[in-house]
Structures are given as structure tokens and as C-alpha cells.
Coordinates of N, CA and C in Angstrom, one line a residue:
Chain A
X1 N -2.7 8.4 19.1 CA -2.9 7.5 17.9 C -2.2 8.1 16.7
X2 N -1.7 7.3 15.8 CA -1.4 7.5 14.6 C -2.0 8.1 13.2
X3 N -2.1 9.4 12.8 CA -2.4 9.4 11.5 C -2.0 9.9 10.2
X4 N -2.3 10.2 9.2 CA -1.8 10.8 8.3 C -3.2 11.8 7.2
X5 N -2.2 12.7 7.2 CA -3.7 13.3 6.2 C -2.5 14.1 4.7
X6 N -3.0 13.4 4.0 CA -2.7 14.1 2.2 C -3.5 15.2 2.2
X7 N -2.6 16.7 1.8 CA -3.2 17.8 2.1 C -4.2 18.0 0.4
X8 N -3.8 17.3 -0.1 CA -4.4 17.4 -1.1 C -5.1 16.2 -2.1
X9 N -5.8 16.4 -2.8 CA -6.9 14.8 -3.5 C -6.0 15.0 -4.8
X10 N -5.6 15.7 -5.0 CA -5.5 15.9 -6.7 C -4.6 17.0 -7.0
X11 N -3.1 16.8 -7.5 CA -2.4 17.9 -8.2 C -2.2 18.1 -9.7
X12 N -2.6 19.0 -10.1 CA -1.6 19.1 -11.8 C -0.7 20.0 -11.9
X13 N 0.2 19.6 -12.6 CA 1.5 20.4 -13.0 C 1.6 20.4 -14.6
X14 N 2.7 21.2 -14.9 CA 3.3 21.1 -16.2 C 4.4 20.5 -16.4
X15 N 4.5 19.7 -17.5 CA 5.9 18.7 -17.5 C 6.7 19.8 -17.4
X16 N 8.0 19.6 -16.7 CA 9.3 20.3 -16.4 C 9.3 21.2 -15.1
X17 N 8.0 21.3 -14.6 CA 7.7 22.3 -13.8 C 7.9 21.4 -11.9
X18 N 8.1 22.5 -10.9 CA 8.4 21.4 -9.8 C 6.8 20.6 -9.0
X19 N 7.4 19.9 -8.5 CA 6.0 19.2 -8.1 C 6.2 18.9 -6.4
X20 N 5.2 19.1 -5.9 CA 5.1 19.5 -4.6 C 3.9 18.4 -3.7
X21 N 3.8 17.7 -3.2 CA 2.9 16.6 -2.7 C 3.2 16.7 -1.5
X22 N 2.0 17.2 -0.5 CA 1.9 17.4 0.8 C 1.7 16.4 2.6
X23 N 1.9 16.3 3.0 CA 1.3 15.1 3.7 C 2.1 15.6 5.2
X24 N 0.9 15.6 5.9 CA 1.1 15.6 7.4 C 0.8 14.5 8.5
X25 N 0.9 14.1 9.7 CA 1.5 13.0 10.1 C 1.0 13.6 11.6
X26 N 0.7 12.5 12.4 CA 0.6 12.9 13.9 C 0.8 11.2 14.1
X27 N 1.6 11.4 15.3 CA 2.5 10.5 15.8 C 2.9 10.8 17.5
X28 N 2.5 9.4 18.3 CA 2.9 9.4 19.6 C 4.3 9.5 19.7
X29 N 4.9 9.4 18.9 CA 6.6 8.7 19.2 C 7.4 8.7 17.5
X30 N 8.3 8.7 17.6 CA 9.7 8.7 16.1 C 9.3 8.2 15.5
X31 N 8.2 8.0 14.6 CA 7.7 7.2 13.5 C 8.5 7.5 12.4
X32 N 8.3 5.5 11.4 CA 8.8 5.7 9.8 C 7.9 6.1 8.8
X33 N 8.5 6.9 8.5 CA 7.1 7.6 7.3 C 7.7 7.0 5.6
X34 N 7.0 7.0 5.0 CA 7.3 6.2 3.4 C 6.3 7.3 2.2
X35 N 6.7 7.2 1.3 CA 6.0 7.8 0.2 C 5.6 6.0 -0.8
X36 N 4.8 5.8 -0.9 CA 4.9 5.0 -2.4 C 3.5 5.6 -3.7
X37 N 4.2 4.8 -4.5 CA 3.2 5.5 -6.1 C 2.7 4.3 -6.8
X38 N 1.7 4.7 -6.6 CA 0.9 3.8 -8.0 C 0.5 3.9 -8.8
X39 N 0.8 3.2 -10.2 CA 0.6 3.2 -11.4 C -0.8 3.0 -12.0
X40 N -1.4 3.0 -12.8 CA -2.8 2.6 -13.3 C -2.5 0.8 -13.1
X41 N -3.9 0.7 -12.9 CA -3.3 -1.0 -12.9 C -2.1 -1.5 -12.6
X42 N -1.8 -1.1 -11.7 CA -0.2 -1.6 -10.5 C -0.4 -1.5 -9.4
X43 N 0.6 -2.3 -8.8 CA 0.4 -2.2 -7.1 C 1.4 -1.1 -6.9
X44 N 1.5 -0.9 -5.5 CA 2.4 0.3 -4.9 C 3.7 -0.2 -5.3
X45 N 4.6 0.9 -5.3 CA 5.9 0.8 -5.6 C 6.8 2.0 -4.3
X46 N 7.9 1.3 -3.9 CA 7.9 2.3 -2.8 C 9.1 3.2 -3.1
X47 N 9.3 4.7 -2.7 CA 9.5 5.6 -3.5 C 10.7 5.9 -2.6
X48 N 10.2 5.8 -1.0 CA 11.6 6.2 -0.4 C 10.8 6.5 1.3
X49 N 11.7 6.3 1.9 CA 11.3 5.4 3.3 C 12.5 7.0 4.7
X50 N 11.6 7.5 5.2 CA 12.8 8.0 6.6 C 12.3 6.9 7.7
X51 N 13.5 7.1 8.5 CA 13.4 6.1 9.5 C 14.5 6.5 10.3
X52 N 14.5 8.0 11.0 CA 15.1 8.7 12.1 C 16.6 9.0 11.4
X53 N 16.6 9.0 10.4 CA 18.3 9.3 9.8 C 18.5 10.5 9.3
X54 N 19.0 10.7 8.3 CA 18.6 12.2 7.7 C 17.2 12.6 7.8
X55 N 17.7 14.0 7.9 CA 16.0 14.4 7.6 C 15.5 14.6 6.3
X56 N 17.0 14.9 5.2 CA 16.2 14.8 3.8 C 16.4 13.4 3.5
X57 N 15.5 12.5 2.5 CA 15.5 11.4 2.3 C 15.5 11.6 0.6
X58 N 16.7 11.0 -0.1 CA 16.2 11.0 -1.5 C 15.5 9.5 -1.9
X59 N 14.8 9.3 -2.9 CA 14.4 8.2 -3.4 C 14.5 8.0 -5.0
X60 N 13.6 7.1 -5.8 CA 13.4 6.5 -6.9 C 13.0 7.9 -7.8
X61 N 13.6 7.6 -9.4 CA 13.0 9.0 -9.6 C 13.2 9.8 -9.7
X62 N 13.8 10.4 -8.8 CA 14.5 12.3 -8.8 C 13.7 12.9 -7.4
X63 N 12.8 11.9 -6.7 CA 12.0 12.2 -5.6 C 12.7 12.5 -4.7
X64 N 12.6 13.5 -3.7 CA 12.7 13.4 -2.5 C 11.8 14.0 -1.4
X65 N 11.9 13.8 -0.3 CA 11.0 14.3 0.8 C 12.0 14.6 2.1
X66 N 12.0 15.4 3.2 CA 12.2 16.3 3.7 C 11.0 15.9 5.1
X67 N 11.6 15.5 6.2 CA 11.1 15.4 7.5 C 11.6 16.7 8.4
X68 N 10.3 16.9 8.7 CA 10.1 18.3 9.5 C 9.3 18.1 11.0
X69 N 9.8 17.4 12.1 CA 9.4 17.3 13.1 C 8.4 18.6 13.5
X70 N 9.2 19.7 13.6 CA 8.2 20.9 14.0 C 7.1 21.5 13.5
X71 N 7.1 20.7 12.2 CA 6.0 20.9 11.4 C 5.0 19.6 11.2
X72 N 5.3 18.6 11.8 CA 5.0 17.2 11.4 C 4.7 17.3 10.2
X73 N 5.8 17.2 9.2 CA 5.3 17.0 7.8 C 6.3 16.5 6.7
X74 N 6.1 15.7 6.2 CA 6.7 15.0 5.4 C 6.4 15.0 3.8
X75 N 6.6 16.5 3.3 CA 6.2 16.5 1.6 C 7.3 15.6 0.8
X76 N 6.5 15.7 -0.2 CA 7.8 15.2 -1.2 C 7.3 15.8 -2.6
X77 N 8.8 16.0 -2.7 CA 9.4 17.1 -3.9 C 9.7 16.3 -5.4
X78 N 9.7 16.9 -6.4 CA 10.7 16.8 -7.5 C 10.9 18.4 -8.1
X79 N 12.0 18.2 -8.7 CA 12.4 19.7 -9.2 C 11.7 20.1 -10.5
X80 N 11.2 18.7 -11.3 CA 11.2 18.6 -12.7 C 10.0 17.8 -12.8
X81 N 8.7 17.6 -13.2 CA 8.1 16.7 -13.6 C 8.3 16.1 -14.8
X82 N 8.4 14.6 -15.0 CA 7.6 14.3 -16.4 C 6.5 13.7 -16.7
X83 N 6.4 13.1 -17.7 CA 5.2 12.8 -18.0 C 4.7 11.2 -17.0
X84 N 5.6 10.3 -17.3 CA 5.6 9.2 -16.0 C 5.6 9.6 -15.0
X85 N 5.4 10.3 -14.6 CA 5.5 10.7 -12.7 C 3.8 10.8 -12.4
X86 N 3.1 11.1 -13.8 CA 1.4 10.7 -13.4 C 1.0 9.4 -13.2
X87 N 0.2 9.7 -11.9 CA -0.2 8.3 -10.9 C -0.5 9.1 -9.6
X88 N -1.2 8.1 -8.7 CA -1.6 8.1 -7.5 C -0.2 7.7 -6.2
X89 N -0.3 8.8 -5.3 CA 1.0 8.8 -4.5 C 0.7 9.0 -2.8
X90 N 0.7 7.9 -2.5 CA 0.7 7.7 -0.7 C 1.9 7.9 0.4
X91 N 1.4 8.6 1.2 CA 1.9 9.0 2.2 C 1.6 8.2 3.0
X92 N 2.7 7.6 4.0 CA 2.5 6.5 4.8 C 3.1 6.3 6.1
X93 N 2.3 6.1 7.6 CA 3.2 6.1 8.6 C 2.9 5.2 9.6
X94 N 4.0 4.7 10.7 CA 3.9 3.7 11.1 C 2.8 3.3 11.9
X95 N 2.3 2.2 11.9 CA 1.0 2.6 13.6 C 1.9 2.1 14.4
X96 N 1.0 2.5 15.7 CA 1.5 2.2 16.9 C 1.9 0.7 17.6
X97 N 1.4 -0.4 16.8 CA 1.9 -1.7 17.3 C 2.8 -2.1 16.6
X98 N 3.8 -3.0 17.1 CA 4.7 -3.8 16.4 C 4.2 -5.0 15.1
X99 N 2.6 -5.0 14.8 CA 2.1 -5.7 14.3 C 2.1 -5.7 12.4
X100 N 3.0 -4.4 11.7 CA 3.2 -4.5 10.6 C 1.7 -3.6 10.3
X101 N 1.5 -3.0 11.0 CA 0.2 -2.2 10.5 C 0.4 -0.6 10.4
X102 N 0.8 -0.4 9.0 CA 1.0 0.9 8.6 C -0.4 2.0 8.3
X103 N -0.1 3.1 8.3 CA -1.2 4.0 8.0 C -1.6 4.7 7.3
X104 N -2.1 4.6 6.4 CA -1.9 4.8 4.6 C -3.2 6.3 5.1
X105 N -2.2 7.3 3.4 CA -3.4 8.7 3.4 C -4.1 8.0 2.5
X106 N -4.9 8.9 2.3 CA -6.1 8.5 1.0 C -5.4 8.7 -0.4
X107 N -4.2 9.6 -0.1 CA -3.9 9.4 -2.1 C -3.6 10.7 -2.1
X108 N -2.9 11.4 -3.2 CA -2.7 12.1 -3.9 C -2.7 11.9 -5.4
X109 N -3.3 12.2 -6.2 CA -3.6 11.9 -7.5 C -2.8 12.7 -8.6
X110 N -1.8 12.7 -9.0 CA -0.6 13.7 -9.9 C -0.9 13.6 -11.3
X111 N -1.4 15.0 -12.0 CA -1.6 14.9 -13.4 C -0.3 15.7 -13.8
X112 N 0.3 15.5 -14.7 CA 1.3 16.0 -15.6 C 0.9 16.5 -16.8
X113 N 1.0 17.4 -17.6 CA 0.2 17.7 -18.3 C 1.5 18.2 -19.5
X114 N 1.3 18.1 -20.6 CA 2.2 18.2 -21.6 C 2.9 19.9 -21.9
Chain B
X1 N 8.6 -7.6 -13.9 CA 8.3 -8.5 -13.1 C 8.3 -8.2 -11.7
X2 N 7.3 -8.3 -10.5 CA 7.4 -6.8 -9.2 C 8.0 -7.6 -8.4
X3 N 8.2 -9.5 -8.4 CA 8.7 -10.0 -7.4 C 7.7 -10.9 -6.8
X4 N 6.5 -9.9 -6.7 CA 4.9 -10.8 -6.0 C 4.1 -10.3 -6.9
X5 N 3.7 -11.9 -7.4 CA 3.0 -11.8 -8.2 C 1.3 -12.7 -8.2
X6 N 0.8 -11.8 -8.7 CA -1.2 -12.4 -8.1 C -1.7 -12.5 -8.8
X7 N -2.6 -13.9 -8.8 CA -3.5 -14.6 -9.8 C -5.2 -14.7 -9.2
X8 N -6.1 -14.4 -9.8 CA -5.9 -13.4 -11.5 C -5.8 -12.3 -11.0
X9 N -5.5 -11.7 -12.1 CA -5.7 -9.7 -12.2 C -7.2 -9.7 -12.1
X10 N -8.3 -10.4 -12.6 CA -9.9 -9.7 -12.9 C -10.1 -11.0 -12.2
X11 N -11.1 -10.7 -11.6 CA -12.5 -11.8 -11.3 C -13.8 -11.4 -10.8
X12 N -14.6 -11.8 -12.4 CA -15.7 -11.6 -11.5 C -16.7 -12.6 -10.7
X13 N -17.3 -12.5 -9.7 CA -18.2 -13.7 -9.1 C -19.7 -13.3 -8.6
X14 N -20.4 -13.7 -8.4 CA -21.7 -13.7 -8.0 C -21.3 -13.9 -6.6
X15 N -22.4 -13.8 -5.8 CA -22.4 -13.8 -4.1 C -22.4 -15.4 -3.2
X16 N -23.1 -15.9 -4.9 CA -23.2 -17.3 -4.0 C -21.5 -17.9 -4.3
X17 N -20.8 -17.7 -5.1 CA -19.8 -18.7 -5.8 C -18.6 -18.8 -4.5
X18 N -17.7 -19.4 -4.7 CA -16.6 -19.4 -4.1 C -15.1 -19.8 -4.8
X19 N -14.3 -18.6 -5.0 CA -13.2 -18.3 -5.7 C -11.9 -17.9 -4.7
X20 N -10.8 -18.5 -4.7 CA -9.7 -18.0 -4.2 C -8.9 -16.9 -5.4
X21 N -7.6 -16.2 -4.3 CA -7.3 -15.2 -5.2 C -5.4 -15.7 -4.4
X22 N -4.8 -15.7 -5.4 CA -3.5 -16.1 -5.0 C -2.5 -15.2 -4.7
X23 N -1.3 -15.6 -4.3 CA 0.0 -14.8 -4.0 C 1.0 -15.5 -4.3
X24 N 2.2 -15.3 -4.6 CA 3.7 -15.5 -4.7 C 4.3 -14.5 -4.8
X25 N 5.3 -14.5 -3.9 CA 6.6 -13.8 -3.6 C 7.9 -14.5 -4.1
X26 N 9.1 -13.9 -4.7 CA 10.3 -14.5 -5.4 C 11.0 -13.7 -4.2
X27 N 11.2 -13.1 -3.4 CA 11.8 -12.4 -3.0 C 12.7 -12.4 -1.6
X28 N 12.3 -14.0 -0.8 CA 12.6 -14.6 -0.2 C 12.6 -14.1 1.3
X29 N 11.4 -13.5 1.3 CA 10.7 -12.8 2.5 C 10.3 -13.0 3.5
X30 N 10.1 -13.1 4.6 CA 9.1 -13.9 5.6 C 8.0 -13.1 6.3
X31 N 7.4 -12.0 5.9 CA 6.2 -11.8 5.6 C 5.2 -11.6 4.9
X32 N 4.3 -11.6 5.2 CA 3.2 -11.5 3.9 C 1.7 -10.5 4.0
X33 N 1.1 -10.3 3.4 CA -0.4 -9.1 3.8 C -1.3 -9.3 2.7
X34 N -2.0 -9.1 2.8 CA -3.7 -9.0 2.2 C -3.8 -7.6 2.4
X35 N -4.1 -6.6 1.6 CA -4.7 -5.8 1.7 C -5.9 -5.0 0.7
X36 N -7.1 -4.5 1.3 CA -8.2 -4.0 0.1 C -7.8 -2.7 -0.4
X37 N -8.2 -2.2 -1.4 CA -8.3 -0.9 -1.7 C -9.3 -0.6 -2.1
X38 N -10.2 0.4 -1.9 CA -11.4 0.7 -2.5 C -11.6 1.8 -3.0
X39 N -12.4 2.7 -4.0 CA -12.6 3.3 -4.5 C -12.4 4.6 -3.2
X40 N -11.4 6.1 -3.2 CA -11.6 7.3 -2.7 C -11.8 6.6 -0.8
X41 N -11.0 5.6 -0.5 CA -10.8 4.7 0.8 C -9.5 4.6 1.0
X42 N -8.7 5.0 2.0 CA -7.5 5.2 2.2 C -7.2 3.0 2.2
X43 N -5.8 2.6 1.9 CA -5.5 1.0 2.1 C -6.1 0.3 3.0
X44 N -6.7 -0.8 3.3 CA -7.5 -1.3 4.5 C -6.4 -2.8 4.5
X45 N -5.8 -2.5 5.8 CA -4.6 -4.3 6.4 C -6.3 -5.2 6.5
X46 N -6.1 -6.3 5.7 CA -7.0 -7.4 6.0 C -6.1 -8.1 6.9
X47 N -4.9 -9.1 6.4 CA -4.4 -10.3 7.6 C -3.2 -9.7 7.1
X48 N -2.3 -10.3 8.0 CA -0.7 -10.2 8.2 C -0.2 -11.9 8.6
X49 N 0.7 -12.1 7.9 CA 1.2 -13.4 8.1 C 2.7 -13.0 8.5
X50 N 3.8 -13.6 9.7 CA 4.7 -13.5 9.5 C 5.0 -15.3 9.9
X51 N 6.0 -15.9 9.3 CA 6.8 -16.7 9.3 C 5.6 -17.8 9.4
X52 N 4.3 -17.6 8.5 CA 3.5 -18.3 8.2 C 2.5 -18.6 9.0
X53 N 2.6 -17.8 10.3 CA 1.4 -17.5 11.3 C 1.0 -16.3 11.2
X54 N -0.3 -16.7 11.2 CA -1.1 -15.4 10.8 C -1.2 -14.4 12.8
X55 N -0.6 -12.6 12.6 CA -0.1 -12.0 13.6 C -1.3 -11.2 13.6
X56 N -2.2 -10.5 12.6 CA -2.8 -10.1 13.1 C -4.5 -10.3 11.9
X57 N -5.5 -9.8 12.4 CA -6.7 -10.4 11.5 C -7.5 -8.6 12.1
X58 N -7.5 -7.8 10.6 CA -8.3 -6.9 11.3 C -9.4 -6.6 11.0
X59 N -10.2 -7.6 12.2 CA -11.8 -7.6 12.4 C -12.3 -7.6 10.5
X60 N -11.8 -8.7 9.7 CA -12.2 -9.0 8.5 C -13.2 -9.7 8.3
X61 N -14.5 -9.8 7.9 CA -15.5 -10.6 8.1 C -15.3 -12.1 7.4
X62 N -16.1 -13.1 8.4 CA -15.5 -14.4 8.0 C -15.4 -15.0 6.4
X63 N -16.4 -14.1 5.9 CA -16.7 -14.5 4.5 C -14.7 -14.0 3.6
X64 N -13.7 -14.0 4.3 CA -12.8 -14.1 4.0 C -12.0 -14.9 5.0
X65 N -11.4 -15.7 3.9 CA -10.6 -16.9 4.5 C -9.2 -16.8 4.4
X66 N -7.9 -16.4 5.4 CA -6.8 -16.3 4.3 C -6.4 -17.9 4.9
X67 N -5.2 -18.0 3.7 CA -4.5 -19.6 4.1 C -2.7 -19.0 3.7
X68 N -1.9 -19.6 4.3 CA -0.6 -19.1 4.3 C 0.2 -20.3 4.5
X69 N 0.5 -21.4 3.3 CA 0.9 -22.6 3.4 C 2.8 -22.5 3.7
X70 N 2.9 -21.3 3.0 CA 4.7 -21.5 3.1 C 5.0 -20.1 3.3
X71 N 6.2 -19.6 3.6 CA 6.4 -18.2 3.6 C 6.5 -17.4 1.9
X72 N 6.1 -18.2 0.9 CA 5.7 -17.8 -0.4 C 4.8 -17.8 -1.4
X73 N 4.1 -18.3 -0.6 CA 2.5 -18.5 -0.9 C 1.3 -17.3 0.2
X74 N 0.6 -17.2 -0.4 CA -0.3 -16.4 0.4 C -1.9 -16.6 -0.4
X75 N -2.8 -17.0 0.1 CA -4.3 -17.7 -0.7 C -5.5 -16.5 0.6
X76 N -6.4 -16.1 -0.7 CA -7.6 -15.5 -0.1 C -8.7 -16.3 -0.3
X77 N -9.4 -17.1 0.6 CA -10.5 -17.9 -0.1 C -11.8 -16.9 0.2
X78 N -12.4 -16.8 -1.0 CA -14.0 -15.9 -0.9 C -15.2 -16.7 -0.7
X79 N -16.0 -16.1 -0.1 CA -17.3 -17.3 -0.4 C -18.4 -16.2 -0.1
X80 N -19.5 -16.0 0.0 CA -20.8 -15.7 -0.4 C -20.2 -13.6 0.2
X81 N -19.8 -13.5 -1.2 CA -19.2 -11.8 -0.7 C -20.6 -11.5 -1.2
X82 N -20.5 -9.9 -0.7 CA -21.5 -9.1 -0.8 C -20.5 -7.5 -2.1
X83 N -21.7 -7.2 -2.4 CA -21.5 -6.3 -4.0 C -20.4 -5.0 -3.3
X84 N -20.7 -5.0 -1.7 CA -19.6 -3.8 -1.2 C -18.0 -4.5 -1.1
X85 N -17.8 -6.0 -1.6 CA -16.8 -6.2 -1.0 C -15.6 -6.2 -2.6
X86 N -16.5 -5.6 -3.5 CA -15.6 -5.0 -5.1 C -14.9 -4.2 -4.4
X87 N -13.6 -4.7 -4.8 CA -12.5 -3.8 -4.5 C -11.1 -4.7 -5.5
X88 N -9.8 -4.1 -4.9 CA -8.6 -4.2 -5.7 C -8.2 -5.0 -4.5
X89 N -7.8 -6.1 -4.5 CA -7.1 -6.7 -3.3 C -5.7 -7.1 -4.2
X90 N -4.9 -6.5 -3.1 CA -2.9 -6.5 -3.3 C -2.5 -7.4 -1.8
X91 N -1.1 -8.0 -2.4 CA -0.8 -8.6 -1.8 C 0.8 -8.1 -1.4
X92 N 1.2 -7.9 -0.5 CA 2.3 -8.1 -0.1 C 3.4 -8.3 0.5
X93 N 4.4 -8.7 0.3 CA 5.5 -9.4 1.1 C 6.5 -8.0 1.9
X94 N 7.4 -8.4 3.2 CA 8.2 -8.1 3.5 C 9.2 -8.6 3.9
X95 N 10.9 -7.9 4.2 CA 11.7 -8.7 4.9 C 11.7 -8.4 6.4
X96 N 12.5 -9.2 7.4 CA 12.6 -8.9 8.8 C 11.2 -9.3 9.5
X97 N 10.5 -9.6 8.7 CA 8.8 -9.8 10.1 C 7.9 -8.9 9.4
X98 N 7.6 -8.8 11.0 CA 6.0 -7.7 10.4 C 6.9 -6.1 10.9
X99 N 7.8 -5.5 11.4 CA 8.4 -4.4 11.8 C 7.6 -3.0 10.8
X100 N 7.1 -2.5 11.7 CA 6.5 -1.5 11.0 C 7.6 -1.0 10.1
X101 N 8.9 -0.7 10.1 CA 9.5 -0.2 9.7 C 10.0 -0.5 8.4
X102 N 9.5 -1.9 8.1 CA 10.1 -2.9 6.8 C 10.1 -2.1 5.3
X103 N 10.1 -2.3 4.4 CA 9.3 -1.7 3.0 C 8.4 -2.9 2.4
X104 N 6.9 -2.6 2.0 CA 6.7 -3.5 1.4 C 6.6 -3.9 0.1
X105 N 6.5 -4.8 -0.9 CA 6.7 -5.2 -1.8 C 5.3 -5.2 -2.4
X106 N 4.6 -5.2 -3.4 CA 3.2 -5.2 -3.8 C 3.2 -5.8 -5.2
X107 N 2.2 -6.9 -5.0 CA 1.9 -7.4 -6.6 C 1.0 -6.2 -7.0
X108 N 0.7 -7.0 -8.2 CA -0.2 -6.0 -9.3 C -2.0 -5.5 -8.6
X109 N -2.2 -7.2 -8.0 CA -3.4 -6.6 -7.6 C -4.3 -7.4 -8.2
X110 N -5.4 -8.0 -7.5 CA -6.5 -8.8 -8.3 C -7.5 -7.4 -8.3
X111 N -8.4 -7.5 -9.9 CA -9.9 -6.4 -9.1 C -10.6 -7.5 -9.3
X112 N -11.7 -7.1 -8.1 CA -12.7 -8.4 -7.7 C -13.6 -7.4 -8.2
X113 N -15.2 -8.0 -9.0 CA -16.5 -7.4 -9.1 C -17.2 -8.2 -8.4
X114 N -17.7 -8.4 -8.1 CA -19.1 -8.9 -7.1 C -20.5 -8.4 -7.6
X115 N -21.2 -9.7 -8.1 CA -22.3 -9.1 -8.7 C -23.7 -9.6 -7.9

């Protein structure tokens, strides 16, 4: 079966400082993993998607993440926080049916702090 | 403007009332999703519509109705909810089907209170 676990509920950083968002994955088979972020009162926005290509994936942002089969893990980076990059950020992987049913972590919560 | 857009953002209702909660997609997609969010609860898939047939329903209690008139429309009808079923319900479209693989698009989000 498919899951995903956010190694973490809640990060704070310092604006300019790098930011580090964890997320591990168990998977029968090559699954697509996705990052998306959400804003206060917003829906998800999606940040950047692997899907067996490269292993680093850049996205929206300055984001990227880094697929590590041997580690099943798929963090996602920035080098530089700012102050918009505070919000809640999902880690996300495929389920096992062809039915459009993904597998959302519970969240990562990113404070930025001035 | 996100593309999918949902009417209203707030609603509150009592248990007995009965309120729908809308969707539109600009984006010329042919899928669509209901999904809850709840408070410290990872995303919960309520229905999935692809090409206006609804593909999957997961075990959602009947007191939710979806309706999926066109591939740009998407309607939640509510009727006698219960105070656990306050949550943020988002809606979203994809292209290609339901492919696990797709990206999805997400309106803003109704928050429902239930009182």
C-alpha cells in the first residue's frame, strides 16, 4: 500500500536562511510524488511534480526537491527563505489505483520569521 | 484568479437545512474532485468525476450528494450534516482523466460550519 509521512508538523526558519521540508513515501511500484502549498485561505497550489524523470525536480518559487529511491524520500529545499514562503506544504503520492486517488501527508506548517 | 472557482467561500447551516456548494473550472479539463480538509487530518477524496461520470465515491455518507452536469460544473448538495462534517471543502479539476499522475488545480475552498 501506499503512504506518505511529513517528518515534520511544523518548521521555522529565518528569512534568507535555507529551508528544508521532509517527506517519506512507501510505495509498491515508481510512483508520482508532488509537493503543493497552501496559503491561508487558499486552495493548494502545486509546487512541482517527479514522475520518473530526473531525480532533481525544480519548481515554482526557487523550490526544489530531490527523489531518492534508496532512501524513499522526497524533501524539498530552498536555499533562501522569504517571508511568502509561510504556509502549509503537502507532500503527495500516487495511490495504487488508476482512480485519481492521491495520498496526501498531513502538512507541514513553514514559519518564516523576520 | 486560480481557474476553479467555488461558491461561497463561508456557509453556515444548521443540521436540518439543505445547501449546495458549487464549482467551476475555466481551464478546460475533464476531470473534477470534491475534496474535505479538516482540522490536523491529512486531504480526504470524497468523489471523482471524470468526463462527467462519477469513477469513484469514497464510502462518503449519503448525506452528500455530488451532481456533475458538464465537465465544468461540479455541485455538492448537503442535507441534514452533522457538526463533525465542518470542514473546508475544495474542489478540483484535472487534465487527461483521473491518471494519478495528472496535477490538480484547486479553487479557494468553501468553509462549511455546521451548527
Amino acid at each position: 500500500a501506499q503512504s506518505v509521512t511529513q517528518l515534520d508538523s511544523h518548521v521555522s526558519v529565518s528569512e534568507g536562511t535555507p529551508v528544508l521540508l521532509r517527506c517519506n513515501y512507501s510505495s509498491s511500484y515508481s510512483p508520482s510524488l508532488f509537493w503543493y502549498v497552501q496559503h491561508p485561505n487558499k486552495g493548494l497550489q502545486l509546487l512541482l511534480k517527479y514522475t520518473s524523470a530526473a531525480t532533481l525536480v525544480k519548481g515554482i518559487n526557487g523550490f526544489e526537491a530531490e527523489f531518492k529511491k534508496s532512501e524513499t524520500s522526497f524533501h524539498l529545499t530552498k536555499p533562501s527563505a522569504h517571508m511568502s514562503d509561510a504556509a502549509e506544504y503537502f507532500c503527495v503520492v500516487t495511490g495504487s489505483s488508476n482512480t485519481g486517488k492521491l495520498i496526501f501527508g498531513q502538512g507541514t506548517t513553514l514559519q518564516v520569521k523576520p | 484568479e486560480t481557474g476553479v472557482t467555488q461558491t461561497p467561500r463561508h456557509l453556515v447551516m444548521g443540521m436540518t437545512n439543505k445547501k449546495s456548494l458549487k464549482c467551476e473550472q475555466h481551464l478546460g479539463h475533464n476531470a473534477m474532485y470534491w475534496y474535505k480538509q479538516s482540522a490536523k487530518k491529512p486531504l480526504e477524496l470524497m468523489f471523482v468525476y471524470s468526463l462527467e461520470e462519477r469513477v469513484e465515491n469514497n464510502s462518503v455518507p449519503s448525506r452528500f450528494s455530488p451532481e456533475c452536469p458538464n465537465s465544468s460544473h461540479l455541485f455538492l448538495h448537503l442535507h441534514t450534516l452533522q457538526p463533525e462534517d465542518s470542514a473546508l471543502y475544495l474542489c478540483a479539476s484535472s487534465q487527461g482523466g483521473v491518471r494519478g499522475d495528472s496535477p490538480l488545480h484547486f479553487g479557494n475552498g468553501t468553509r462549511l460550519t455546521v451548527t
